[in-house]
Amino acid sequence: MKKFVSAVAVSTMALTLGLSQNAAAQQQGIDLNWGVYAGLVQPLDDLADKTDLGFDLGVRAITPTPNILPRLSLGGSVDFAYLTGDDNFLDYDVYLVTVKALGHYQIPNLPLYAQLGVGTQFWKEEWDGTVTIGIPGFPSTTIRDSGDDDGTEVGISVGIALQATPNLEFLLTHESFSYADDLRLNVVYNF
């Protein structure tokens, strides 16, 4: 639990630092675009055995880099995802906090861009369940299991976004971390 609380604290500090950097960047005339997003998380692989469809919320900042490549933008994001479900008799709750560095590449002549992210994911898993096993002629036995686990993983995400309006986009990403492997569909609002 301490690691998860620390992960949330680090994410909050990163967001606060990002907001203060945005204020400083605007004073220096740097174009820093903020966006907030929310959407659905479809677990894959081992995570799909324990959980069902979940949701995520996040914030990101992107800045164009005309001196490097005209169509490339760099930035970062912080997001929180929650998934719940069950496996056999155990109920699971999974919390994911992800901090990523992002690169966006605008696809020529289309309202699409490709996204690549590299980051760190802080995860926490909690489980709880009770099952009663009975054999005719013998007393039944109740088994109870509960606990939690947490960790930190490094991984990547790849995605593609459709720019519906200057402020609204739809983003599909595949997050690939050692613990959590999932697909995310987000609606992003850019300020």
PDB file of C-alpha atoms in Angstrom:
ATOM      1  CA  MET A   1       0.000   0.000   0.000  1.00  0.00           C
ATOM      2  CA  LYS A   2       2.873   2.367   0.799  1.00  0.00           C
ATOM      3  CA  LYS A   3       4.292   1.931  -2.704  1.00  0.00           C
ATOM      4  CA  PHE A   4       0.905   2.698  -4.276  1.00  0.00           C
ATOM      5  CA  VAL A   5       0.435   5.825  -2.144  1.00  0.00           C
ATOM      6  CA  SER A   6       3.973   6.845  -3.141  1.00  0.00           C
ATOM      7  CA  ALA A   7       3.092   6.291  -6.814  1.00  0.00           C
ATOM      8  CA  VAL A   8       0.031   8.517  -6.512  1.00  0.00           C
ATOM      9  CA  ALA A   9       2.147  11.150  -4.716  1.00  0.00           C
ATOM     10  CA  VAL A  10       4.786  11.031  -7.478  1.00  0.00           C
ATOM     11  CA  SER A  11       2.056  11.355 -10.129  1.00  0.00           C
ATOM     12  CA  THR A  12       0.525  14.328  -8.321  1.00  0.00           C
ATOM     13  CA  MET A  13       3.945  15.982  -8.006  1.00  0.00           C
ATOM     14  CA  ALA A  14       4.590  15.368 -11.712  1.00  0.00           C
ATOM     15  CA  LEU A  15       1.270  16.974 -12.589  1.00  0.00           C
ATOM     16  CA  THR A  16       1.934  19.960 -10.286  1.00  0.00           C
ATOM     17  CA  LEU A  17       5.420  20.345 -11.747  1.00  0.00           C
ATOM     18  CA  GLY A  18       3.908  20.155 -15.235  1.00  0.00           C
ATOM     19  CA  LEU A  19       1.397  22.896 -14.444  1.00  0.00           C
ATOM     20  CA  SER A  20       4.110  25.156 -13.039  1.00  0.00           C
ATOM     21  CA  GLN A  21       6.306  24.400 -16.073  1.00  0.00           C
ATOM     22  CA  ASN A  22       3.335  25.321 -18.296  1.00  0.00           C
ATOM     23  CA  ALA A  23       3.064  28.715 -16.601  1.00  0.00           C
ATOM     24  CA  ALA A  24       6.801  29.266 -17.038  1.00  0.00           C
ATOM     25  CA  ALA A  25       6.657  28.067 -20.657  1.00  0.00           C
ATOM     26  CA  GLN A  26       3.843  30.476 -21.487  1.00  0.00           C
ATOM     27  CA  GLN A  27       5.845  33.355 -20.004  1.00  0.00           C
ATOM     28  CA  GLN A  28       8.740  32.390 -22.304  1.00  0.00           C
ATOM     29  CA  GLY A  29       6.456  32.076 -25.359  1.00  0.00           C
ATOM     30  CA  ILE A  30       6.641  28.262 -25.702  1.00  0.00           C
ATOM     31  CA  ASP A  31       3.535  26.643 -27.232  1.00  0.00           C
ATOM     32  CA  LEU A  32       2.443  24.013 -24.673  1.00  0.00           C
ATOM     33  CA  ASN A  33      -0.898  22.320 -25.384  1.00  0.00           C
ATOM     34  CA  TRP A  34      -2.769  20.696 -22.486  1.00  0.00           C
ATOM     35  CA  GLY A  35      -5.342  17.949 -22.838  1.00  0.00           C
ATOM     36  CA  VAL A  36      -7.500  15.855 -20.524  1.00  0.00           C
ATOM     37  CA  TYR A  37      -8.827  12.447 -21.427  1.00  0.00           C
ATOM     38  CA  ALA A  38     -11.133   9.708 -20.224  1.00  0.00           C
ATOM     39  CA  GLY A  39     -12.054   6.358 -21.652  1.00  0.00           C
ATOM     40  CA  LEU A  40     -12.314   2.593 -21.456  1.00  0.00           C
ATOM     41  CA  VAL A  41      -9.614   0.014 -20.709  1.00  0.00           C
ATOM     42  CA  GLN A  42      -9.875  -3.501 -22.177  1.00  0.00           C
ATOM     43  CA  PRO A  43      -7.510  -5.863 -20.306  1.00  0.00           C
ATOM     44  CA  LEU A  44      -5.448  -8.365 -22.313  1.00  0.00           C
ATOM     45  CA  ASP A  45      -3.445 -11.520 -21.453  1.00  0.00           C
ATOM     46  CA  ASP A  46      -3.138 -12.314 -17.710  1.00  0.00           C
ATOM     47  CA  LEU A  47      -4.949  -9.136 -16.676  1.00  0.00           C
ATOM     48  CA  ALA A  48      -8.028 -10.279 -18.657  1.00  0.00           C
ATOM     49  CA  ASP A  49      -8.224 -13.450 -16.492  1.00  0.00           C
ATOM     50  CA  LYS A  50      -8.738 -11.307 -13.374  1.00  0.00           C
ATOM     51  CA  THR A  51     -10.574  -8.189 -14.543  1.00  0.00           C
ATOM     52  CA  ASP A  52     -13.261  -6.931 -16.908  1.00  0.00           C
ATOM     53  CA  LEU A  53     -13.578  -3.697 -18.861  1.00  0.00           C
ATOM     54  CA  GLY A  54     -12.314  -0.727 -16.805  1.00  0.00           C
ATOM     55  CA  PHE A  55     -11.834   3.024 -17.159  1.00  0.00           C
ATOM     56  CA  ASP A  56      -9.034   5.577 -17.093  1.00  0.00           C
ATOM     57  CA  LEU A  57      -8.580   9.324 -16.614  1.00  0.00           C
ATOM     58  CA  GLY A  58      -5.533  11.400 -17.473  1.00  0.00           C
ATOM     59  CA  VAL A  59      -3.878  14.657 -18.343  1.00  0.00           C
ATOM     60  CA  ARG A  60      -1.153  15.350 -20.917  1.00  0.00           C
ATOM     61  CA  ALA A  61       0.964  18.201 -22.234  1.00  0.00           C
ATOM     62  CA  ILE A  62       2.385  18.373 -25.777  1.00  0.00           C
ATOM     63  CA  THR A  63       4.630  20.932 -27.428  1.00  0.00           C
ATOM     64  CA  PRO A  64       5.476  21.186 -31.164  1.00  0.00           C
ATOM     65  CA  THR A  65       9.154  20.800 -32.109  1.00  0.00           C
ATOM     66  CA  PRO A  66       9.472  22.655 -35.438  1.00  0.00           C
ATOM     67  CA  ASN A  67      13.262  22.765 -35.190  1.00  0.00           C
ATOM     68  CA  ILE A  68      13.516  18.951 -34.976  1.00  0.00           C
ATOM     69  CA  LEU A  69      10.774  17.694 -37.297  1.00  0.00           C
ATOM     70  CA  PRO A  70       7.848  19.846 -38.457  1.00  0.00           C
ATOM     71  CA  ARG A  71       5.254  17.135 -37.784  1.00  0.00           C
ATOM     72  CA  LEU A  72       6.660  15.906 -34.456  1.00  0.00           C
ATOM     73  CA  SER A  73       5.409  16.958 -31.014  1.00  0.00           C
ATOM     74  CA  LEU A  74       6.868  15.888 -27.674  1.00  0.00           C
ATOM     75  CA  GLY A  75       5.314  15.840 -24.229  1.00  0.00           C
ATOM     76  CA  GLY A  76       4.177  13.737 -21.338  1.00  0.00           C
ATOM     77  CA  SER A  77       1.122  12.321 -19.572  1.00  0.00           C
ATOM     78  CA  VAL A  78      -0.064  11.065 -16.199  1.00  0.00           C
ATOM     79  CA  ASP A  79      -3.082   8.764 -15.947  1.00  0.00           C
ATOM     80  CA  PHE A  80      -5.017   6.588 -13.522  1.00  0.00           C
ATOM     81  CA  ALA A  81      -6.861   3.387 -14.488  1.00  0.00           C
ATOM     82  CA  TYR A  82      -9.159   1.147 -12.443  1.00  0.00           C
ATOM     83  CA  LEU A  83     -10.256  -2.396 -13.325  1.00  0.00           C
ATOM     84  CA  THR A  84     -12.283  -4.915 -11.347  1.00  0.00           C
ATOM     85  CA  GLY A  85     -13.423  -8.487 -11.894  1.00  0.00           C
ATOM     86  CA  ASP A  86     -13.149 -12.029 -10.617  1.00  0.00           C
ATOM     87  CA  ASP A  87     -11.222 -15.233 -11.232  1.00  0.00           C
ATOM     88  CA  ASN A  88     -12.660 -18.445  -9.754  1.00  0.00           C
ATOM     89  CA  PHE A  89     -13.817 -17.420  -6.265  1.00  0.00           C
ATOM     90  CA  LEU A  90     -11.569 -14.346  -5.918  1.00  0.00           C
ATOM     91  CA  ASP A  91     -12.715 -10.770  -6.565  1.00  0.00           C
ATOM     92  CA  TYR A  92      -9.990  -8.470  -7.907  1.00  0.00           C
ATOM     93  CA  ASP A  93      -9.461  -4.698  -7.885  1.00  0.00           C
ATOM     94  CA  VAL A  94      -6.549  -3.351  -9.920  1.00  0.00           C
ATOM     95  CA  TYR A  95      -5.221   0.236  -9.831  1.00  0.00           C
ATOM     96  CA  LEU A  96      -2.714   1.566 -12.391  1.00  0.00           C
ATOM     97  CA  VAL A  97      -0.915   4.929 -12.321  1.00  0.00           C
ATOM     98  CA  THR A  98       1.201   5.581 -15.420  1.00  0.00           C
ATOM     99  CA  VAL A  99       3.659   8.408 -16.114  1.00  0.00           C
ATOM    100  CA  LYS A 100       4.848   8.584 -19.743  1.00  0.00           C
ATOM    101  CA  ALA A 101       7.002  10.625 -22.085  1.00  0.00           C
ATOM    102  CA  LEU A 102       5.125  10.982 -25.385  1.00  0.00           C
ATOM    103  CA  GLY A 103       5.951  11.561 -29.016  1.00  0.00           C
ATOM    104  CA  HIS A 104       3.256  12.485 -31.578  1.00  0.00           C
ATOM    105  CA  TYR A 105       3.796  12.365 -35.310  1.00  0.00           C
ATOM    106  CA  GLN A 106       1.198  14.030 -37.562  1.00  0.00           C
ATOM    107  CA  ILE A 107       0.429  11.847 -40.616  1.00  0.00           C
ATOM    108  CA  PRO A 108       0.632  14.043 -43.760  1.00  0.00           C
ATOM    109  CA  ASN A 109      -2.651  15.133 -45.381  1.00  0.00           C
ATOM    110  CA  LEU A 110      -4.812  13.256 -42.832  1.00  0.00           C
ATOM    111  CA  PRO A 111      -6.389  14.238 -39.494  1.00  0.00           C
ATOM    112  CA  LEU A 112      -4.443  11.369 -37.869  1.00  0.00           C
ATOM    113  CA  TYR A 113      -1.313  11.110 -35.784  1.00  0.00           C
ATOM    114  CA  ALA A 114       0.713   8.237 -34.416  1.00  0.00           C
ATOM    115  CA  GLN A 115       1.715   8.220 -30.757  1.00  0.00           C
ATOM    116  CA  LEU A 116       4.593   6.482 -28.981  1.00  0.00           C
ATOM    117  CA  GLY A 117       4.969   6.573 -25.206  1.00  0.00           C
ATOM    118  CA  VAL A 118       7.675   5.285 -22.883  1.00  0.00           C
ATOM    119  CA  GLY A 119       7.011   5.318 -19.179  1.00  0.00           C
ATOM    120  CA  THR A 120       6.695   3.851 -15.731  1.00  0.00           C
ATOM    121  CA  GLN A 121       3.588   2.198 -14.363  1.00  0.00           C
ATOM    122  CA  PHE A 122       2.812   1.822 -10.670  1.00  0.00           C
ATOM    123  CA  TRP A 123       0.300  -0.965 -10.051  1.00  0.00           C
ATOM    124  CA  LYS A 124      -1.618  -2.330  -7.084  1.00  0.00           C
ATOM    125  CA  GLU A 125      -3.729  -5.474  -7.036  1.00  0.00           C
ATOM    126  CA  GLU A 126      -6.134  -6.458  -4.242  1.00  0.00           C
ATOM    127  CA  TRP A 127      -8.060  -9.720  -3.999  1.00  0.00           C
ATOM    128  CA  ASP A 128     -10.626 -11.212  -1.647  1.00  0.00           C
ATOM    129  CA  GLY A 129     -12.857 -14.262  -1.769  1.00  0.00           C
ATOM    130  CA  THR A 130     -14.527 -17.118   0.087  1.00  0.00           C
ATOM    131  CA  VAL A 131     -15.447 -20.576  -1.193  1.00  0.00           C
ATOM    132  CA  THR A 132     -17.136 -23.473   0.619  1.00  0.00           C
ATOM    133  CA  ILE A 133     -16.078 -26.984  -0.340  1.00  0.00           C
ATOM    134  CA  GLY A 134     -18.321 -29.832   0.702  1.00  0.00           C
ATOM    135  CA  ILE A 135     -18.090 -33.578   0.232  1.00  0.00           C
ATOM    136  CA  PRO A 136     -21.256 -35.580   1.034  1.00  0.00           C
ATOM    137  CA  GLY A 137     -20.907 -37.296   4.399  1.00  0.00           C
ATOM    138  CA  PHE A 138     -18.130 -34.974   5.615  1.00  0.00           C
ATOM    139  CA  PRO A 139     -18.210 -31.510   7.190  1.00  0.00           C
ATOM    140  CA  SER A 140     -17.859 -28.680   4.655  1.00  0.00           C
ATOM    141  CA  THR A 141     -14.770 -26.478   4.658  1.00  0.00           C
ATOM    142  CA  THR A 142     -14.715 -22.751   4.009  1.00  0.00           C
ATOM    143  CA  ILE A 143     -11.595 -21.293   2.420  1.00  0.00           C
ATOM    144  CA  ARG A 144     -10.999 -17.549   2.564  1.00  0.00           C
ATOM    145  CA  ASP A 145      -8.221 -15.761   0.706  1.00  0.00           C
ATOM    146  CA  SER A 146      -7.416 -12.066   0.618  1.00  0.00           C
ATOM    147  CA  GLY A 147      -4.352  -9.956   0.077  1.00  0.00           C
ATOM    148  CA  ASP A 148      -2.657  -7.406  -2.100  1.00  0.00           C
ATOM    149  CA  ASP A 149       0.442  -6.922  -4.183  1.00  0.00           C
ATOM    150  CA  ASP A 150       2.051  -3.972  -5.914  1.00  0.00           C
ATOM    151  CA  GLY A 151       4.984  -3.064  -8.073  1.00  0.00           C
ATOM    152  CA  THR A 152       6.551  -0.777 -10.631  1.00  0.00           C
ATOM    153  CA  GLU A 153       7.067  -1.631 -14.303  1.00  0.00           C
ATOM    154  CA  VAL A 154       8.637   0.083 -17.302  1.00  0.00           C
ATOM    155  CA  GLY A 155       6.935  -0.272 -20.669  1.00  0.00           C
ATOM    156  CA  ILE A 156       5.713   1.336 -23.881  1.00  0.00           C
ATOM    157  CA  SER A 157       2.460   2.386 -25.481  1.00  0.00           C
ATOM    158  CA  VAL A 158       1.663   2.823 -29.150  1.00  0.00           C
ATOM    159  CA  GLY A 159      -1.435   4.427 -30.549  1.00  0.00           C
ATOM    160  CA  ILE A 160      -3.245   6.285 -33.268  1.00  0.00           C
ATOM    161  CA  ALA A 161      -5.562   9.276 -32.912  1.00  0.00           C
ATOM    162  CA  LEU A 162      -8.254  10.822 -35.070  1.00  0.00           C
ATOM    163  CA  GLN A 163      -8.496  14.614 -34.780  1.00  0.00           C
ATOM    164  CA  ALA A 164     -12.273  15.236 -34.937  1.00  0.00           C
ATOM    165  CA  THR A 165     -12.041  18.996 -34.227  1.00  0.00           C
ATOM    166  CA  PRO A 166      -9.180  21.268 -33.110  1.00  0.00           C
ATOM    167  CA  ASN A 167     -10.164  20.515 -29.493  1.00  0.00           C
ATOM    168  CA  LEU A 168     -11.490  16.948 -29.697  1.00  0.00           C
ATOM    169  CA  GLU A 169      -9.797  13.692 -30.667  1.00  0.00           C
ATOM    170  CA  PHE A 170     -10.310   9.965 -30.321  1.00  0.00           C
ATOM    171  CA  LEU A 171      -7.236   8.026 -29.232  1.00  0.00           C
ATOM    172  CA  LEU A 172      -6.709   4.241 -29.413  1.00  0.00           C
ATOM    173  CA  THR A 173      -3.589   2.944 -27.635  1.00  0.00           C
ATOM    174  CA  HIS A 174      -2.036  -0.381 -26.722  1.00  0.00           C
ATOM    175  CA  GLU A 175      -0.299  -0.184 -23.323  1.00  0.00           C
ATOM    176  CA  SER A 176       2.336  -2.891 -22.902  1.00  0.00           C
ATOM    177  CA  PHE A 177       3.811  -3.218 -19.413  1.00  0.00           C
ATOM    178  CA  SER A 178       5.009  -6.409 -17.702  1.00  0.00           C
ATOM    179  CA  TYR A 179       2.087  -6.477 -15.271  1.00  0.00           C
ATOM    180  CA  ALA A 180      -0.663  -4.812 -17.314  1.00  0.00           C
ATOM    181  CA  ASP A 181      -1.252  -5.304 -21.027  1.00  0.00           C
ATOM    182  CA  ASP A 182      -4.355  -3.503 -22.306  1.00  0.00           C
ATOM    183  CA  LEU A 183      -6.124  -1.569 -25.057  1.00  0.00           C
ATOM    184  CA  ARG A 184      -7.482   1.909 -24.287  1.00  0.00           C
ATOM    185  CA  LEU A 185     -10.017   3.992 -26.177  1.00  0.00           C
ATOM    186  CA  ASN A 186     -10.053   7.608 -25.004  1.00  0.00           C
ATOM    187  CA  VAL A 187     -11.823  10.832 -25.818  1.00  0.00           C
ATOM    188  CA  VAL A 188      -9.313  13.684 -25.491  1.00  0.00           C
ATOM    189  CA  TYR A 189     -10.223  17.339 -25.002  1.00  0.00           C
ATOM    190  CA  ASN A 190      -7.402  19.767 -25.823  1.00  0.00           C
ATOM    191  CA  PHE A 191      -7.299  23.238 -24.295  1.00  0.00           C
TER     192      PHE A 191
END
